[in-house]
mmCIF file of C-alpha atoms in Angstrom:
data_model
loop_
_atom_site.group_PDB
_atom_site.id
_atom_site.type_symbol
_atom_site.label_atom_id
_atom_site.label_comp_id
_atom_site.label_asym_id
_atom_site.label_seq_id
_atom_site.Cartn_x
_atom_site.Cartn_y
_atom_site.Cartn_z
ATOM 1 C CA MET A 1 -44.987 -40.918 -113.651
ATOM 2 C CA ALA A 2 -45.200 -39.103 -110.299
ATOM 3 C CA ARG A 3 -43.109 -40.682 -107.568
ATOM 4 C CA LEU A 4 -44.266 -41.326 -104.018
ATOM 5 C CA ALA A 5 -43.614 -38.711 -101.342
ATOM 6 C CA VAL A 6 -41.120 -40.457 -99.068
ATOM 7 C CA ASN A 7 -37.899 -39.711 -97.277
ATOM 8 C CA PRO A 8 -34.837 -40.738 -99.321
ATOM 9 C CA THR A 9 -33.324 -43.139 -96.679
ATOM 10 C CA ARG A 10 -31.851 -46.570 -96.941
ATOM 11 C CA MET A 11 -34.569 -47.987 -94.764
ATOM 12 C CA GLU A 12 -37.230 -46.534 -97.006
ATOM 13 C CA LEU A 13 -35.370 -47.908 -100.076
ATOM 14 C CA ARG A 14 -35.374 -51.419 -98.553
ATOM 15 C CA ARG A 15 -39.053 -51.096 -97.722
ATOM 16 C CA LEU A 16 -39.939 -49.947 -101.259
ATOM 17 C CA LYS A 17 -37.950 -52.724 -102.847
ATOM 18 C CA THR A 18 -39.911 -55.278 -100.815
ATOM 19 C CA ARG A 19 -43.200 -53.612 -101.869
ATOM 20 C CA LEU A 20 -42.073 -53.674 -105.554
ATOM 21 C CA LYS A 21 -41.306 -57.430 -105.361
ATOM 22 C CA THR A 22 -44.723 -58.057 -103.755
ATOM 23 C CA ALA A 23 -46.471 -55.937 -106.395
ATOM 24 C CA GLU A 24 -44.670 -57.734 -109.257
ATOM 25 C CA ARG A 25 -45.556 -61.121 -107.764
ATOM 26 C CA GLY A 26 -49.151 -60.043 -107.259
ATOM 27 C CA HIS A 27 -49.306 -58.732 -110.874
ATOM 28 C CA LYS A 28 -48.110 -62.028 -112.263
ATOM 29 C CA LEU A 29 -50.598 -64.020 -110.135
ATOM 30 C CA LEU A 30 -53.491 -61.787 -111.140
ATOM 31 C CA LYS A 31 -52.493 -61.938 -114.805
ATOM 32 C CA ASP A 32 -52.366 -65.730 -114.701
ATOM 33 C CA LYS A 33 -55.732 -65.783 -112.925
ATOM 34 C CA SER A 34 -57.168 -63.493 -115.542
ATOM 35 C CA ASP A 35 -55.973 -65.697 -118.410
ATOM 36 C CA GLU A 36 -57.495 -68.741 -116.783
ATOM 37 C CA MET A 37 -60.767 -66.980 -116.041
ATOM 38 C CA ILE A 38 -61.021 -65.925 -119.712
ATOM 39 C CA ARG A 39 -60.443 -69.518 -120.775
ATOM 40 C CA GLN A 40 -63.201 -70.762 -118.409
ATOM 41 C CA PHE A 41 -65.460 -67.898 -119.560
ATOM 42 C CA MET A 42 -65.048 -68.912 -123.230
ATOM 43 C CA ILE A 43 -65.994 -72.503 -122.331
ATOM 44 C CA TYR A 44 -69.220 -71.269 -120.700
ATOM 45 C CA VAL A 45 -69.906 -68.896 -123.611
ATOM 46 C CA ARG A 46 -69.649 -71.741 -126.146
ATOM 47 C CA GLU A 47 -71.955 -73.896 -123.893
ATOM 48 C CA ASN A 48 -74.373 -71.022 -123.603
ATOM 49 C CA LYS A 49 -74.469 -70.544 -127.415
ATOM 50 C CA ARG A 50 -75.063 -74.267 -127.964
ATOM 51 C CA LEU A 51 -77.879 -74.473 -125.388
ATOM 52 C CA ARG A 52 -79.519 -71.289 -126.752
ATOM 53 C CA GLN A 53 -79.507 -72.512 -130.345
ATOM 54 C CA GLU A 54 -81.043 -75.820 -129.282
ATOM 55 C CA LEU A 55 -83.670 -74.192 -127.182
ATOM 56 C CA GLU A 56 -84.612 -71.640 -129.861
ATOM 57 C CA GLY A 57 -85.195 -74.516 -132.305
ATOM 58 C CA ASP A 58 -87.225 -76.541 -129.760
ATOM 59 C CA LEU A 59 -89.215 -73.506 -128.654
ATOM 60 C CA ALA A 60 -90.053 -72.606 -132.255
ATOM 61 C CA GLU A 61 -91.506 -76.114 -132.709
ATOM 62 C CA ALA A 62 -93.495 -75.871 -129.432
ATOM 63 C CA LEU A 63 -94.829 -72.404 -130.323
ATOM 64 C CA HIS A 64 -95.837 -73.723 -133.745
ATOM 65 C CA ALA A 65 -97.764 -76.546 -132.028
ATOM 66 C CA PHE A 66 -99.446 -73.976 -129.717
ATOM 67 C CA MET A 67 -100.454 -71.846 -132.712
ATOM 68 C CA LEU A 68 -102.081 -74.895 -134.318
ATOM 69 C CA ALA A 69 -103.880 -75.710 -131.053
ATOM 70 C CA ARG A 70 -105.039 -72.125 -130.754
ATOM 71 C CA ALA A 71 -106.358 -72.126 -134.296
ATOM 72 C CA VAL A 72 -108.734 -75.011 -133.580
ATOM 73 C CA SER A 73 -109.695 -74.151 -129.945
ATOM 74 C CA SER A 74 -111.146 -71.109 -128.171
ATOM 75 C CA VAL A 75 -109.126 -68.912 -125.860
ATOM 76 C CA GLN A 76 -111.162 -70.113 -122.914
ATOM 77 C CA ASP A 77 -110.515 -73.756 -123.686
ATOM 78 C CA VAL A 78 -106.775 -73.148 -124.100
ATOM 79 C CA GLY A 79 -106.623 -71.180 -120.829
ATOM 80 C CA GLN A 80 -108.514 -73.805 -118.854
ATOM 81 C CA ALA A 81 -106.262 -76.598 -120.321
ATOM 82 C CA LEU A 82 -103.084 -74.786 -119.192
ATOM 83 C CA CYS A 83 -104.118 -73.588 -115.775
ATOM 84 C CA MET A 84 -102.606 -76.723 -114.149
ATOM 85 C CA PRO A 85 -98.952 -77.785 -114.363
ATOM 86 C CA ALA A 86 -98.056 -80.632 -116.634
ATOM 87 C CA LEU A 87 -94.830 -81.546 -114.889
ATOM 88 C CA LYS A 88 -93.664 -81.542 -111.329
ATOM 89 C CA ALA A 89 -89.959 -81.601 -110.379
ATOM 90 C CA GLN A 90 -87.763 -81.031 -107.382
ATOM 91 C CA VAL A 91 -84.849 -78.623 -108.034
ATOM 92 C CA GLN A 92 -81.774 -78.208 -105.768
ATOM 93 C CA THR A 93 -80.017 -74.904 -105.973
ATOM 94 C CA GLY A 94 -76.615 -74.027 -104.614
ATOM 95 C CA LEU A 95 -73.254 -72.482 -105.437
ATOM 96 C CA LYS A 96 -70.111 -73.797 -107.079
ATOM 97 C CA ASN A 97 -66.694 -72.176 -107.278
ATOM 98 C CA VAL A 98 -65.176 -71.245 -110.620
ATOM 99 C CA MET A 99 -61.775 -69.469 -110.287
ATOM 100 C CA GLY A 100 -62.752 -67.961 -106.921
ATOM 101 C CA VAL A 101 -66.188 -66.849 -108.121
ATOM 102 C CA ASP A 102 -69.297 -68.410 -106.475
ATOM 103 C CA VAL A 103 -71.639 -69.132 -109.423
ATOM 104 C CA PRO A 104 -75.119 -70.729 -109.247
ATOM 105 C CA SER A 105 -75.659 -74.422 -109.507
ATOM 106 C CA ILE A 106 -79.183 -75.779 -110.452
ATOM 107 C CA GLU A 107 -79.826 -79.470 -110.447
ATOM 108 C CA ILE A 108 -83.026 -81.392 -110.959
ATOM 109 C CA THR A 109 -83.066 -84.010 -108.199
ATOM 110 C CA SER A 110 -86.296 -85.664 -109.292
ATOM 111 C CA ALA A 111 -88.764 -85.212 -112.047
ATOM 112 C CA GLY A 112 -91.929 -87.085 -112.777
ATOM 113 C CA GLU A 113 -93.359 -87.935 -116.145
ATOM 114 C CA ALA A 114 -95.146 -85.198 -117.993
ATOM 115 C CA VAL A 115 -98.923 -85.545 -117.904
ATOM 116 C CA LEU A 116 -101.679 -83.797 -119.698
ATOM 117 C CA PRO A 117 -103.543 -81.739 -117.068
ATOM 118 C CA TYR A 118 -106.872 -81.494 -118.851
ATOM 119 C CA ALA A 119 -109.698 -83.560 -120.283
ATOM 120 C CA PHE A 120 -108.986 -84.852 -123.730
ATOM 121 C CA ALA A 121 -112.462 -83.895 -124.917
ATOM 122 C CA GLY A 122 -111.886 -80.214 -124.207
ATOM 123 C CA VAL A 123 -108.943 -79.542 -126.586
ATOM 124 C CA SER A 124 -107.446 -80.808 -129.761
ATOM 125 C CA SER A 125 -104.552 -83.227 -130.133
ATOM 126 C CA GLU A 126 -102.348 -80.287 -131.268
ATOM 127 C CA MET A 127 -102.501 -79.007 -127.653
ATOM 128 C CA ASP A 128 -101.205 -82.410 -126.430
ATOM 129 C CA VAL A 129 -98.183 -82.095 -128.736
ATOM 130 C CA ALA A 130 -97.497 -78.515 -127.658
ATOM 131 C CA VAL A 131 -97.706 -79.310 -123.909
ATOM 132 C CA MET A 132 -95.423 -82.345 -124.158
ATOM 133 C CA LYS A 133 -92.883 -80.331 -126.248
ATOM 134 C CA ILE A 134 -92.759 -77.469 -123.648
ATOM 135 C CA SER A 135 -92.518 -79.909 -120.739
ATOM 136 C CA ALA A 136 -89.511 -81.575 -122.308
ATOM 137 C CA LEU A 137 -87.658 -78.296 -122.325
ATOM 138 C CA MET A 138 -87.590 -77.685 -118.569
ATOM 139 C CA GLU A 139 -84.129 -79.240 -117.902
ATOM 140 C CA LYS A 140 -82.570 -77.357 -120.779
ATOM 141 C CA LEU A 141 -84.136 -74.077 -119.666
ATOM 142 C CA LEU A 142 -82.746 -74.465 -116.129
ATOM 143 C CA LYS A 143 -79.342 -75.333 -117.484
ATOM 144 C CA LEU A 144 -79.368 -72.332 -119.791
ATOM 145 C CA ALA A 145 -80.283 -70.079 -116.842
ATOM 146 C CA GLU A 146 -77.394 -71.479 -114.837
ATOM 147 C CA VAL A 147 -74.912 -71.043 -117.685
ATOM 148 C CA GLU A 148 -76.013 -67.509 -118.603
ATOM 149 C CA LYS A 149 -75.774 -66.346 -114.995
ATOM 150 C CA THR A 150 -72.340 -67.892 -114.674
ATOM 151 C CA CYS A 151 -71.207 -66.081 -117.861
ATOM 152 C CA ASN A 152 -72.476 -62.761 -116.481
ATOM 153 C CA MET A 153 -70.726 -63.210 -113.144
ATOM 154 C CA LEU A 154 -67.450 -64.309 -114.668
ATOM 155 C CA ALA A 155 -67.551 -61.342 -117.076
ATOM 156 C CA ASP A 156 -67.964 -58.988 -114.121
ATOM 157 C CA GLU A 157 -65.069 -60.661 -112.214
ATOM 158 C CA ILE A 158 -62.838 -60.540 -115.276
ATOM 159 C CA GLU A 159 -63.420 -56.856 -115.574
ATOM 160 C CA LYS A 160 -62.640 -56.245 -111.935
ATOM 161 C CA ASN A 161 -59.481 -58.322 -112.236
ATOM 162 C CA ARG A 162 -58.461 -56.437 -115.352
ATOM 163 C CA ARG A 163 -58.679 -53.143 -113.443
ATOM 164 C CA ARG A 164 -56.498 -54.547 -110.665
ATOM 165 C CA VAL A 165 -53.909 -55.736 -113.167
ATOM 166 C CA ASN A 166 -53.894 -52.383 -114.933
ATOM 167 C CA ALA A 167 -53.608 -50.487 -111.645
ATOM 168 C CA LEU A 168 -50.503 -52.544 -110.685
ATOM 169 C CA GLU A 169 -48.984 -52.481 -114.170
ATOM 170 C CA TYR A 170 -49.546 -48.823 -115.096
ATOM 171 C CA VAL A 171 -49.695 -47.073 -111.716
ATOM 172 C CA MET A 172 -48.285 -48.780 -108.649
ATOM 173 C CA ILE A 173 -45.203 -50.586 -110.207
ATOM 174 C CA PRO A 174 -44.071 -47.570 -112.230
ATOM 175 C CA GLN A 175 -44.490 -45.313 -109.147
ATOM 176 C CA LEU A 176 -42.435 -47.688 -107.018
ATOM 177 C CA ASN A 177 -39.707 -47.871 -109.676
ATOM 178 C CA GLU A 178 -39.590 -44.147 -110.087
ATOM 179 C CA THR A 179 -39.394 -43.607 -106.333
ATOM 180 C CA ILE A 180 -36.651 -46.213 -105.915
ATOM 181 C CA LYS A 181 -34.598 -44.530 -108.610
ATOM 182 C CA TYR A 182 -35.096 -41.188 -106.929
ATOM 183 C CA ILE A 183 -33.949 -42.559 -103.517
ATOM 184 C CA ILE A 184 -30.884 -44.273 -105.109
ATOM 185 C CA MET A 185 -30.008 -40.981 -106.841
ATOM 186 C CA LYS A 186 -30.356 -39.033 -103.609
ATOM 187 C CA LEU A 187 -28.319 -41.513 -101.628
ATOM 188 C CA ASP A 188 -25.554 -41.440 -104.235
ATOM 189 C CA GLU A 189 -25.649 -37.656 -104.194
ATOM 190 C CA ASN A 190 -25.390 -37.563 -100.443
ATOM 191 C CA GLU A 191 -22.496 -40.065 -100.511
ATOM 192 C CA ARG A 192 -20.656 -37.939 -103.061
ATOM 193 C CA GLY A 193 -21.294 -34.843 -100.892
ATOM 194 C CA ASN A 194 -19.929 -36.618 -97.823
ATOM 195 C CA LEU A 195 -16.858 -37.790 -99.761
ATOM 196 C CA VAL A 196 -16.136 -34.194 -100.923
ATOM 197 C CA ARG A 197 -16.427 -32.897 -97.378
ATOM 198 C CA LEU A 198 -14.113 -35.586 -96.047
ATOM 199 C CA MET A 199 -11.569 -34.772 -98.731
ATOM 200 C CA LYS A 200 -11.766 -31.068 -97.832
ATOM 201 C CA VAL A 201 -11.362 -31.802 -94.142
ATOM 202 C CA LYS A 202 -8.417 -34.063 -94.820
ATOM 203 C CA SER A 203 -6.845 -31.324 -97.021
ATOM 204 C CA MET A 204 -7.293 -28.767 -94.308
ATOM 205 C CA ILE A 205 -5.716 -31.047 -91.767
ATOM 206 C CA ASN A 206 -2.737 -31.699 -94.009
ATOM 207 C CA GLU A 207 -2.174 -27.963 -94.568
ATOM 208 C CA LYS A 208 -2.049 -27.320 -90.831
#
């Protein structure tokens, strides 16, 4: 590991030791943060998997109902029946903090009852079932969107944090240790040289 280019002085030694303590403390804090972020990430991943499995099952049922409705109705009738929304809701969006990361928060503040936005004579009863099934999935779809985005943002932050931890652990801290050892070695060498010179001077004085 290459050392830092510094002057081997006691003042520089003291400064580097302070930097080393700060780096080691920062490394520990970042490592603890990384561990907790991974724990939170796994909670969201499990929630994402559960919601996705539920939605896939519910969507399969809804699509099956749409296929039945399409089989007994024309494309024009189906298009006209679905051109108006069956459900109106007010959604409040914001941010929440998860381990220092601002992730999205989506909350349905009010939602009306699902209604069938077409004349009953125009389409079959299978369309009624399909529309009601899809309308019932809105809250789960919004929750899944929130959880998936949170997972993506946490994964990005975990990767950034991992790079910081590795930079401290494998680059900065070893460099500081190597430089501190070099300065200590140089100071000891200078001290031995000064001692030898003093002994020589003393010997020359005694000879005179």
